[in-house]
Short mmCIF file of N, CA and C in Angstrom, two decimals:
data_model
loop_
_atom_site.label_atom_id
_atom_site.label_comp_id
_atom_site.label_asym_id
_atom_site.label_seq_id
_atom_site.Cartn_x
_atom_site.Cartn_y
_atom_site.Cartn_z
N SER A 1 -82.07 -86.39 61.13
CA SER A 1 -82.80 -86.58 62.35
C SER A 1 -82.77 -87.98 62.93
N SER A 2 -82.68 -88.91 61.95
CA SER A 2 -82.75 -90.55 62.09
C SER A 2 -81.49 -90.91 62.89
N GLY A 3 -80.40 -90.41 62.78
CA GLY A 3 -79.24 -91.00 63.12
C GLY A 3 -78.47 -89.71 63.78
N ILE A 4 -78.17 -89.67 65.21
CA ILE A 4 -77.21 -88.49 65.47
C ILE A 4 -75.95 -89.29 66.09
N ASN A 5 -74.76 -88.66 65.46
CA ASN A 5 -73.46 -89.37 65.70
C ASN A 5 -72.72 -88.47 66.53
N ALA A 6 -71.62 -88.87 66.85
CA ALA A 6 -70.78 -88.11 67.89
C ALA A 6 -70.25 -86.58 67.50
N GLU A 7 -70.31 -86.15 66.32
CA GLU A 7 -70.03 -84.90 65.75
C GLU A 7 -71.11 -83.98 65.99
N TRP A 8 -72.42 -84.34 66.18
CA TRP A 8 -73.55 -83.50 66.34
C TRP A 8 -73.67 -82.67 67.44
N PRO A 9 -73.08 -83.08 68.56
CA PRO A 9 -73.09 -82.18 69.90
C PRO A 9 -72.18 -80.97 69.52
N LEU A 10 -71.49 -80.94 68.64
CA LEU A 10 -70.81 -79.53 68.37
C LEU A 10 -71.84 -78.48 67.46
N ARG A 11 -72.70 -79.05 66.91
CA ARG A 11 -73.41 -78.04 65.83
C ARG A 11 -74.69 -77.77 66.31
N PRO A 12 -75.31 -77.95 67.82
CA PRO A 12 -76.65 -77.50 67.61
C PRO A 12 -76.72 -75.80 67.78
N GLY A 13 -75.54 -75.34 68.22
CA GLY A 13 -75.47 -73.62 68.30
C GLY A 13 -75.52 -73.23 66.74
N PHE A 14 -74.68 -73.95 65.93
CA PHE A 14 -74.71 -73.36 64.61
C PHE A 14 -76.37 -73.50 63.85
N LEU A 15 -77.10 -74.60 64.32
CA LEU A 15 -78.35 -74.96 63.63
C LEU A 15 -79.22 -73.75 64.37
N LYS A 16 -79.01 -73.46 65.55
CA LYS A 16 -79.83 -72.35 66.18
C LYS A 16 -79.58 -71.15 65.42
N TYR A 17 -78.39 -70.91 65.14
CA TYR A 17 -78.21 -69.64 64.63
C TYR A 17 -78.72 -69.49 63.10
N LEU A 18 -78.62 -70.64 62.53
CA LEU A 18 -78.90 -70.68 61.07
C LEU A 18 -80.25 -70.77 61.05
N PHE A 19 -81.26 -71.26 61.82
CA PHE A 19 -82.54 -71.22 61.72
C PHE A 19 -83.26 -70.30 62.49
N ASP A 20 -82.58 -69.30 63.02
CA ASP A 20 -83.28 -68.25 63.53
C ASP A 20 -83.98 -67.22 62.52
N LEU A 21 -85.30 -67.35 62.84
CA LEU A 21 -86.11 -66.44 61.86
C LEU A 21 -85.77 -64.87 61.66
N PRO A 22 -85.45 -64.18 62.80
CA PRO A 22 -85.23 -62.80 62.54
C PRO A 22 -83.82 -62.61 61.84
N LYS A 23 -82.86 -63.48 62.16
CA LYS A 23 -81.56 -63.32 61.53
C LYS A 23 -81.64 -63.76 60.02
N LEU A 24 -82.50 -64.85 59.90
CA LEU A 24 -82.43 -65.12 58.35
C LEU A 24 -83.09 -64.01 57.55
N GLN A 25 -84.20 -63.44 58.03
CA GLN A 25 -84.70 -62.32 57.01
C GLN A 25 -84.13 -61.09 57.11
N SER A 26 -83.13 -60.85 58.12
CA SER A 26 -82.51 -59.62 58.06
C SER A 26 -80.91 -59.68 57.58
N TRP A 27 -79.92 -59.87 58.35
CA TRP A 27 -78.67 -59.61 57.79
C TRP A 27 -78.07 -61.03 57.27
N LEU A 28 -78.52 -62.20 57.58
CA LEU A 28 -78.17 -63.50 56.92
C LEU A 28 -78.48 -63.40 55.42
N LYS A 29 -79.83 -62.74 55.15
CA LYS A 29 -80.15 -62.75 53.78
C LYS A 29 -79.19 -61.70 52.74
N THR A 30 -78.96 -60.38 53.69
CA THR A 30 -77.93 -59.55 52.97
C THR A 30 -76.64 -60.05 52.66
N LYS A 31 -76.03 -60.76 53.68
CA LYS A 31 -74.85 -61.41 53.41
C LYS A 31 -74.81 -62.46 52.30
N TRP A 32 -75.70 -63.47 52.22
CA TRP A 32 -75.99 -64.26 51.05
C TRP A 32 -76.25 -63.49 49.76
N CYS A 33 -76.91 -62.50 49.70
CA CYS A 33 -77.11 -61.50 48.44
C CYS A 33 -75.83 -61.07 47.95
N ASN A 34 -74.80 -60.94 48.89
CA ASN A 34 -73.53 -60.20 48.61
C ASN A 34 -72.75 -61.41 47.64
N ILE A 35 -72.98 -62.68 48.07
CA ILE A 35 -72.24 -63.91 47.49
C ILE A 35 -73.02 -64.52 46.26
N TYR A 36 -74.20 -64.67 46.64
CA TYR A 36 -74.96 -65.47 45.53
C TYR A 36 -76.11 -64.18 44.83
N ASP A 37 -76.76 -64.55 43.97
CA ASP A 37 -77.78 -63.67 43.11
C ASP A 37 -78.80 -63.48 44.16
N SER A 38 -79.23 -62.48 44.16
CA SER A 38 -80.48 -62.13 45.18
C SER A 38 -81.76 -62.85 44.86
N LYS A 39 -82.01 -63.21 43.64
CA LYS A 39 -83.35 -63.89 43.12
C LYS A 39 -82.91 -65.31 43.58
N TYR A 40 -81.66 -66.05 43.48
CA TYR A 40 -81.63 -67.40 43.89
C TYR A 40 -81.78 -67.65 45.29
N VAL A 41 -81.27 -66.48 46.25
CA VAL A 41 -81.33 -66.48 47.61
C VAL A 41 -82.85 -66.46 48.02
N GLU A 42 -83.63 -65.49 47.33
CA GLU A 42 -84.98 -65.48 47.69
C GLU A 42 -85.80 -66.70 47.14
N ASP A 43 -85.53 -67.28 46.03
CA ASP A 43 -86.19 -68.45 45.41
C ASP A 43 -85.99 -69.72 46.03
N SER A 44 -84.64 -70.00 46.14
CA SER A 44 -84.26 -71.35 46.59
C SER A 44 -83.73 -71.44 48.21
N ILE A 45 -82.79 -70.58 48.57
CA ILE A 45 -82.29 -70.75 49.97
C ILE A 45 -83.24 -70.59 50.97
N LEU A 46 -83.84 -69.44 50.91
CA LEU A 46 -84.73 -69.01 52.10
C LEU A 46 -86.02 -69.85 52.20
N PRO A 47 -86.67 -70.30 50.88
CA PRO A 47 -87.96 -70.96 51.20
C PRO A 47 -87.50 -72.60 51.51
N ASN A 48 -86.37 -73.06 51.16
CA ASN A 48 -86.08 -74.43 51.62
C ASN A 48 -85.62 -74.27 52.98
N LEU A 49 -85.21 -73.21 53.74
CA LEU A 49 -84.77 -73.25 55.08
C LEU A 49 -86.12 -72.99 55.83
N LEU A 50 -86.88 -72.32 55.26
CA LEU A 50 -88.36 -72.01 56.12
C LEU A 50 -89.17 -73.16 55.88
N ASN A 51 -89.10 -73.91 54.92
CA ASN A 51 -89.91 -75.18 54.80
C ASN A 51 -89.24 -76.31 55.71
N ASN A 52 -88.07 -76.40 56.24
CA ASN A 52 -87.55 -77.21 56.99
C ASN A 52 -87.37 -76.78 58.54
N MET A 53 -88.03 -75.64 58.92
CA MET A 53 -87.96 -75.07 60.08
C MET A 53 -88.37 -76.19 61.22
N GLU A 54 -89.40 -76.79 60.97
CA GLU A 54 -90.02 -77.77 61.80
C GLU A 54 -88.81 -78.79 62.11
N ASN A 55 -88.53 -79.42 61.09
CA ASN A 55 -87.49 -80.50 61.38
C ASN A 55 -86.09 -80.11 61.93
N ALA A 56 -85.90 -78.78 61.77
CA ALA A 56 -84.60 -78.23 62.30
C ALA A 56 -84.77 -77.96 63.90
N GLU A 57 -86.17 -77.67 64.20
CA GLU A 57 -86.35 -77.56 65.69
C GLU A 57 -86.36 -78.91 66.42
N LYS A 58 -86.99 -79.82 65.53
CA LYS A 58 -86.77 -81.21 66.23
C LYS A 58 -85.28 -81.70 66.38
N LEU A 59 -84.57 -81.37 65.49
CA LEU A 59 -83.10 -81.90 65.60
C LEU A 59 -82.58 -81.26 66.54
N ILE A 60 -82.68 -79.85 66.76
CA ILE A 60 -81.90 -78.96 67.83
C ILE A 60 -82.31 -79.53 69.16
N SER A 61 -83.80 -79.85 69.36
CA SER A 61 -84.11 -80.21 70.61
C SER A 61 -83.54 -81.72 70.76
N GLN A 62 -83.48 -82.43 69.90
CA GLN A 62 -82.77 -83.95 70.17
C GLN A 62 -81.20 -83.57 70.45
N LEU A 63 -80.52 -82.62 69.79
CA LEU A 63 -79.31 -82.52 70.06
C LEU A 63 -79.18 -81.96 71.57
N ASN A 64 -79.69 -81.14 71.87
CA ASN A 64 -79.74 -80.35 73.28
C ASN A 64 -80.08 -81.57 74.25
N ASP A 65 -81.23 -82.46 74.02
CA ASP A 65 -81.29 -83.65 75.06
C ASP A 65 -80.18 -84.46 75.06
N LYS A 66 -79.51 -84.69 73.98
CA LYS A 66 -78.31 -85.86 73.95
C LYS A 66 -77.23 -85.08 74.70
N LEU A 67 -77.09 -83.72 74.59
CA LEU A 67 -75.97 -82.88 75.41
C LEU A 67 -76.08 -83.06 76.70
N GLN A 68 -77.74 -83.01 77.24
CA GLN A 68 -77.90 -83.16 78.61
C GLN A 68 -78.06 -84.41 79.15
N ASN A 69 -77.92 -85.49 78.33
CA ASN A 69 -77.91 -86.85 78.68
C ASN A 69 -79.38 -87.18 78.98
N LYS A 70 -80.29 -86.55 78.41
CA LYS A 70 -81.73 -86.95 78.66
C LYS A 70 -81.92 -88.48 78.11
N ALA A 71 -82.86 -89.01 78.36
CA ALA A 71 -83.31 -90.44 77.88
C ALA A 71 -84.00 -90.14 76.57
N GLN A 72 -83.48 -90.78 75.31
CA GLN A 72 -84.15 -90.54 74.19
C GLN A 72 -85.51 -91.44 73.98
N PRO A 73 -86.52 -90.98 73.59
CA PRO A 73 -87.76 -91.67 73.22
C PRO A 73 -87.40 -92.82 72.13
N LYS A 74 -87.70 -94.11 72.61
CA LYS A 74 -87.17 -95.06 71.64
C LYS A 74 -88.33 -95.41 70.52
N LYS A 75 -88.35 -95.73 69.45
CA LYS A 75 -89.35 -96.01 68.74
C LYS A 75 -90.09 -97.31 69.08
N GLU A 76 -91.24 -97.40 68.93
CA GLU A 76 -91.88 -98.60 69.14
C GLU A 76 -91.88 -99.65 68.17
N SER A 77 -91.04 -100.68 68.38
CA SER A 77 -90.85 -101.78 67.47
C SER A 77 -92.04 -102.58 67.24
N THR A 78 -92.21 -102.85 65.84
CA THR A 78 -93.35 -103.72 65.49
C THR A 78 -92.77 -105.16 65.32
N PHE A 79 -93.40 -106.13 66.03
CA PHE A 79 -93.06 -107.42 66.08
C PHE A 79 -93.84 -108.27 65.02
N THR A 80 -93.50 -109.20 64.56
CA THR A 80 -94.35 -110.17 63.82
C THR A 80 -95.18 -110.97 64.61
N ARG A 81 -96.42 -110.79 64.18
CA ARG A 81 -97.47 -111.74 65.14
C ARG A 81 -97.52 -112.88 64.33
N PRO A 82 -97.41 -114.15 65.19
CA PRO A 82 -97.40 -115.28 64.64
C PRO A 82 -98.88 -115.62 64.15
N ARG A 83 -99.23 -116.32 63.04
CA ARG A 83 -100.58 -116.62 62.68
C ARG A 83 -100.65 -118.46 62.41
N PRO A 84 -101.68 -118.87 62.75
CA PRO A 84 -101.58 -120.35 62.58
C PRO A 84 -101.52 -120.83 61.31
N PHE A 85 -100.95 -121.87 61.03
CA PHE A 85 -100.85 -122.48 59.55
C PHE A 85 -102.12 -122.98 58.95
N LYS A 86 -102.29 -122.66 57.89
CA LYS A 86 -103.61 -123.14 57.27
C LYS A 86 -103.39 -124.69 56.67
N LEU A 87 -103.43 -125.55 57.47
CA LEU A 87 -103.02 -126.83 57.14
C LEU A 87 -104.26 -127.80 56.57
N THR A 88 -104.22 -128.27 55.82
CA THR A 88 -105.69 -129.20 55.36
C THR A 88 -105.51 -130.57 55.85
N GLU A 89 -106.56 -131.20 56.19
CA GLU A 89 -106.56 -132.61 56.57
C GLU A 89 -105.88 -133.56 55.55
N VAL A 90 -104.94 -134.55 56.15
CA VAL A 90 -104.30 -135.29 55.26
C VAL A 90 -105.38 -136.44 54.72
N LYS A 91 -105.32 -136.65 53.57
CA LYS A 91 -106.14 -137.72 52.99
C LYS A 91 -105.38 -139.12 53.11
N PRO A 92 -106.27 -139.96 53.59
CA PRO A 92 -105.58 -141.27 53.62
C PRO A 92 -105.15 -141.91 52.39
N ARG A 93 -103.87 -142.56 52.53
CA ARG A 93 -103.44 -142.82 51.15
C ARG A 93 -103.69 -144.37 50.95
N SER A 94 -104.25 -144.86 49.87
CA SER A 94 -104.55 -146.04 49.56
C SER A 94 -103.19 -147.04 49.54
N VAL A 95 -103.28 -148.13 49.99
CA VAL A 95 -102.26 -149.05 50.14
C VAL A 95 -101.91 -149.71 48.41
N PRO A 96 -100.75 -149.48 48.09
CA PRO A 96 -100.63 -149.97 46.54
C PRO A 96 -100.73 -151.67 46.64
N LEU A 97 -101.29 -152.06 45.55
CA LEU A 97 -101.34 -153.48 45.42
C LEU A 97 -100.06 -154.00 44.95
N PRO A 98 -99.83 -155.24 45.47
CA PRO A 98 -98.25 -155.81 45.14
C PRO A 98 -98.19 -156.12 43.77
N GLU A 99 -97.11 -155.96 43.38
CA GLU A 99 -96.98 -156.50 41.92
C GLU A 99 -96.97 -157.93 41.83
N PRO A 100 -97.57 -158.42 40.68
CA PRO A 100 -97.72 -159.78 40.55
C PRO A 100 -96.33 -160.43 40.23
N ILE A 101 -96.02 -161.59 40.81
CA ILE A 101 -94.83 -162.35 40.56
C ILE A 101 -94.84 -162.93 39.37
N PRO A 102 -93.97 -162.79 38.51
CA PRO A 102 -94.04 -163.25 37.09
C PRO A 102 -93.76 -164.95 37.23
N LYS A 103 -94.59 -165.52 36.50
CA LYS A 103 -94.35 -166.89 36.38
C LYS A 103 -93.11 -167.15 35.47
N VAL A 104 -92.46 -168.15 35.85
CA VAL A 104 -91.06 -168.63 35.26
C VAL A 104 -91.26 -169.94 34.68
N LYS A 105 -90.93 -170.00 33.48
CA LYS A 105 -91.09 -171.35 32.86
C LYS A 105 -90.09 -172.69 33.44
N PRO A 106 -90.48 -173.59 33.64
CA PRO A 106 -89.85 -174.68 34.38
C PRO A 106 -88.41 -174.90 33.66
N THR A 107 -87.42 -175.10 34.41
CA THR A 107 -86.17 -175.34 33.93
C THR A 107 -85.84 -176.92 33.51
N ASN A 108 -84.87 -176.93 32.62
CA ASN A 108 -84.68 -178.37 32.01
C ASN A 108 -83.93 -179.05 33.26
N PRO A 109 -84.05 -180.67 33.40
CA PRO A 109 -83.34 -181.29 34.34
C PRO A 109 -81.80 -181.38 34.09
N ILE A 110 -81.11 -181.38 35.08
CA ILE A 110 -79.60 -181.18 34.74
C ILE A 110 -79.16 -182.57 34.27
N PRO A 111 -78.43 -182.63 33.01
CA PRO A 111 -78.26 -183.86 32.38
C PRO A 111 -77.24 -184.77 33.14
N SER A 112 -77.37 -186.17 33.26
CA SER A 112 -76.63 -187.00 34.00
C SER A 112 -75.07 -187.03 33.61
N SER A 113 -74.78 -186.50 32.45
CA SER A 113 -73.45 -186.53 31.94
C SER A 113 -72.74 -185.55 32.71
N THR A 114 -73.37 -184.55 33.70
CA THR A 114 -72.58 -183.71 34.21
C THR A 114 -71.97 -184.29 35.36
N TYR A 115 -72.43 -185.31 36.03
CA TYR A 115 -71.84 -185.77 37.09
C TYR A 115 -70.95 -187.23 36.85
N LYS A 116 -70.87 -187.57 35.53
CA LYS A 116 -69.98 -188.69 35.11
C LYS A 116 -68.68 -188.21 34.19
N SER A 117 -67.83 -189.05 34.35
CA SER A 117 -66.51 -188.59 33.92
C SER A 117 -66.47 -188.76 32.19
N PRO A 118 -65.79 -187.96 31.62
CA PRO A 118 -65.95 -187.89 30.05
C PRO A 118 -65.74 -189.17 29.63
N ARG A 119 -66.16 -189.56 28.28
CA ARG A 119 -65.85 -190.91 27.60
C ARG A 119 -64.33 -191.30 27.33
N GLU A 120 -63.62 -190.10 26.92
CA GLU A 120 -62.24 -190.28 26.52
C GLU A 120 -61.39 -190.37 27.80
N GLU A 121 -61.82 -189.98 28.91
CA GLU A 121 -61.22 -190.47 30.01
C GLU A 121 -61.04 -191.70 30.52
N MET A 122 -62.37 -192.40 30.37
CA MET A 122 -62.62 -193.73 30.75
C MET A 122 -61.80 -194.65 29.86
N GLU A 123 -62.02 -194.12 28.57
CA GLU A 123 -61.21 -195.04 27.42
C GLU A 123 -59.58 -194.90 27.81
N LEU A 124 -59.07 -193.91 28.26
CA LEU A 124 -57.68 -193.78 28.71
C LEU A 124 -57.35 -194.77 29.64
N ALA A 125 -58.21 -194.58 30.67
CA ALA A 125 -58.18 -195.36 32.02
C ALA A 125 -58.20 -196.97 31.57
N LYS A 126 -58.96 -197.36 30.68
CA LYS A 126 -58.95 -198.76 30.25
C LYS A 126 -57.68 -199.17 29.70
N LYS A 127 -57.25 -198.37 28.73
CA LYS A 127 -56.16 -198.71 27.83
C LYS A 127 -54.86 -198.63 28.90
N LYS A 128 -54.82 -197.69 30.05
CA LYS A 128 -53.73 -197.75 30.81
C LYS A 128 -53.61 -199.02 31.63
N GLU A 129 -54.95 -199.55 31.95
CA GLU A 129 -55.15 -200.90 32.85
C GLU A 129 -54.56 -201.85 32.09
N GLU A 130 -54.92 -201.95 30.67
CA GLU A 130 -54.49 -203.09 29.99
C GLU A 130 -53.08 -203.04 29.71
N HIS A 131 -52.46 -202.14 29.55
CA HIS A 131 -50.93 -201.86 29.50
C HIS A 131 -50.27 -202.33 30.58
N ARG A 132 -50.92 -202.19 31.85
CA ARG A 132 -50.45 -202.39 33.05
C ARG A 132 -50.29 -204.00 33.06
N LYS A 133 -51.47 -204.65 32.82
CA LYS A 133 -51.63 -205.98 32.98
C LYS A 133 -50.59 -206.77 31.99
N LYS A 134 -50.66 -206.23 30.82
CA LYS A 134 -49.79 -206.75 29.72
C LYS A 134 -48.26 -206.72 30.16
N TYR A 135 -47.88 -205.56 30.59
CA TYR A 135 -46.30 -205.50 31.10
C TYR A 135 -46.03 -206.44 32.60
N ARG A 136 -47.17 -206.55 33.27
CA ARG A 136 -47.03 -207.36 34.53
C ARG A 136 -46.73 -208.82 34.17
N LEU A 137 -47.59 -209.24 33.06
CA LEU A 137 -47.36 -210.48 32.48
C LEU A 137 -46.07 -210.74 31.94
N ARG A 138 -45.65 -209.88 31.21
CA ARG A 138 -44.14 -209.80 30.59
C ARG A 138 -43.19 -209.91 31.71
N LEU A 139 -43.39 -209.02 32.50
CA LEU A 139 -42.39 -209.07 33.65
C LEU A 139 -42.30 -210.37 34.53
N CYS A 140 -43.56 -210.97 34.85
CA CYS A 140 -43.59 -212.07 35.46
C CYS A 140 -42.87 -213.19 34.75
N VAL A 141 -43.22 -213.35 33.34
CA VAL A 141 -42.69 -214.59 32.52
C VAL A 141 -41.20 -214.25 32.34
N ASP A 142 -40.67 -213.08 32.36
CA ASP A 142 -39.12 -213.00 32.36
C ASP A 142 -38.54 -213.35 33.53
N THR A 143 -39.06 -213.03 34.53
CA THR A 143 -38.47 -213.39 35.88
C THR A 143 -38.52 -214.83 36.14
N THR A 144 -39.45 -215.54 35.58
CA THR A 144 -39.30 -217.15 35.92
C THR A 144 -38.73 -217.77 35.00
N ALA A 145 -38.38 -217.46 34.00
CA ALA A 145 -37.54 -218.08 32.92
C ALA A 145 -36.20 -218.18 33.03
#
């Protein structure tokens, strides 16, 4: 009964025939007793059909309404009702204290030797100058003689 598909319009007549009470208790019962055991028919088949008689009548009426293109009653849909949030007040946050700046020990002064040429370089420059003077004197003395 929850979903009626395209095949059901062919079957409301069969359902009317199957759930017709006088036919069930008379000749349908005798035909089923020829195929099945009579105790099984009386204990299982007939009570189940009789218990579902109301559902079958509802289904038959729904099928007939569908065949006659009557409007189907729609189920009332339940919507979710919005509820307000349970929010608590925000607690004010305390401003964190700044981390103390660590004290750095004073640096050593830059040594004066950083800006001076190395001693070896100065000695080489003096020797170079002495050699130049020495050979200039020799050159001058040789040219005059």
